[in-house]
XYZ file of C-alpha atoms in Angstrom:
104
model
C -38.192 -20.652 53.158
C -40.064 -23.110 51.295
C -39.163 -25.281 48.548
C -41.736 -26.589 46.049
C -40.858 -29.061 43.297
C -43.440 -29.581 40.625
C -42.712 -32.362 38.217
C -45.011 -33.691 35.331
C -44.522 -35.150 31.727
C -45.734 -33.605 28.727
C -47.463 -35.569 25.777
C -44.582 -35.620 22.830
C -46.563 -33.276 20.535
C -46.384 -30.553 23.941
C -43.662 -30.335 25.027
C -41.962 -27.544 22.490
C -45.239 -25.705 23.658
C -44.930 -26.097 27.318
C -41.359 -24.783 27.299
C -42.256 -21.512 25.353
C -44.937 -21.038 27.858
C -42.655 -21.685 30.474
C -40.248 -19.223 29.082
C -42.963 -16.471 28.741
C -43.256 -16.950 33.099
C -38.919 -16.357 33.447
C -39.455 -12.680 30.883
C -42.222 -11.816 33.281
C -40.761 -12.256 36.596
C -36.911 -10.675 35.068
C -39.462 -8.270 33.787
C -40.847 -7.352 37.417
C -37.916 -8.510 39.420
C -40.314 -9.853 42.576
C -38.002 -10.133 45.977
C -38.880 -13.207 48.113
C -39.065 -15.521 44.761
C -36.436 -18.127 43.385
C -37.624 -20.219 40.212
C -36.123 -22.937 38.212
C -37.161 -25.464 35.512
C -35.619 -27.946 34.010
C -36.467 -30.237 31.011
C -35.674 -33.901 29.675
C -35.646 -35.162 26.705
C -39.096 -37.077 27.243
C -40.680 -34.657 27.806
C -40.261 -34.227 31.939
C -40.888 -31.008 33.035
C -39.139 -30.537 37.043
C -39.870 -26.949 38.697
C -38.155 -25.950 41.443
C -39.441 -23.238 43.690
C -38.167 -21.166 46.468
C -40.330 -19.298 48.553
C -39.187 -17.034 51.764
C -42.244 -16.448 53.307
C -45.484 -17.118 53.129
C -46.764 -13.635 51.706
C -44.491 -14.378 48.492
C -46.650 -17.193 47.810
C -48.534 -15.341 45.291
C -45.833 -13.689 43.265
C -45.837 -16.351 40.397
C -49.115 -16.943 40.626
C -49.917 -13.790 40.047
C -48.089 -13.257 36.926
C -50.020 -13.337 33.896
C -47.500 -15.672 31.789
C -47.967 -18.171 34.634
C -51.900 -18.162 34.273
C -51.460 -18.506 30.531
C -48.788 -21.339 31.238
C -51.774 -23.075 33.877
C -54.306 -22.814 31.060
C -54.531 -25.960 29.835
C -51.768 -27.815 31.816
C -53.568 -31.225 32.065
C -54.237 -31.204 28.128
C -50.678 -31.099 27.759
C -49.847 -33.576 30.158
C -49.183 -37.793 29.789
C -48.494 -37.474 33.662
C -50.025 -34.931 35.601
C -48.207 -32.199 37.736
C -47.121 -33.620 41.121
C -45.639 -31.076 43.736
C -43.951 -31.960 46.942
C -42.915 -29.259 49.027
C -39.181 -29.948 49.476
C -36.396 -30.011 52.565
C -33.111 -28.972 51.601
C -30.445 -31.647 52.980
C -27.386 -29.933 51.201
C -26.322 -27.891 48.029
C -23.278 -26.573 46.715
C -23.236 -23.197 45.002
C -27.529 -24.154 44.316
C -29.284 -21.799 46.177
C -26.639 -19.039 47.343
C -26.534 -18.006 43.865
C -29.149 -15.574 42.293
C -31.085 -16.499 39.238
C -30.040 -15.336 35.754
């Protein structure tokens, strides 16, 4: 299982647009219901977005990037940002009722 944390800060006038594009990714995921991936996104008041992606195996790594909505989200991401996306591979130290739950 691999966990990726991606964070970036959008320009104030582009945060709502970014949120709309992110929500479209979740809509497509719900419609296709792929196995092997979990995904969650948070938005703070200052336009910072944090994405947590959990991939079961390397075979599942292309699921999210393969979505049409994700391609639309990626298109122009750097133009929407003050701070560009930064990805970290994370190791779970512990959790309480977070990773065992199925996404909504």
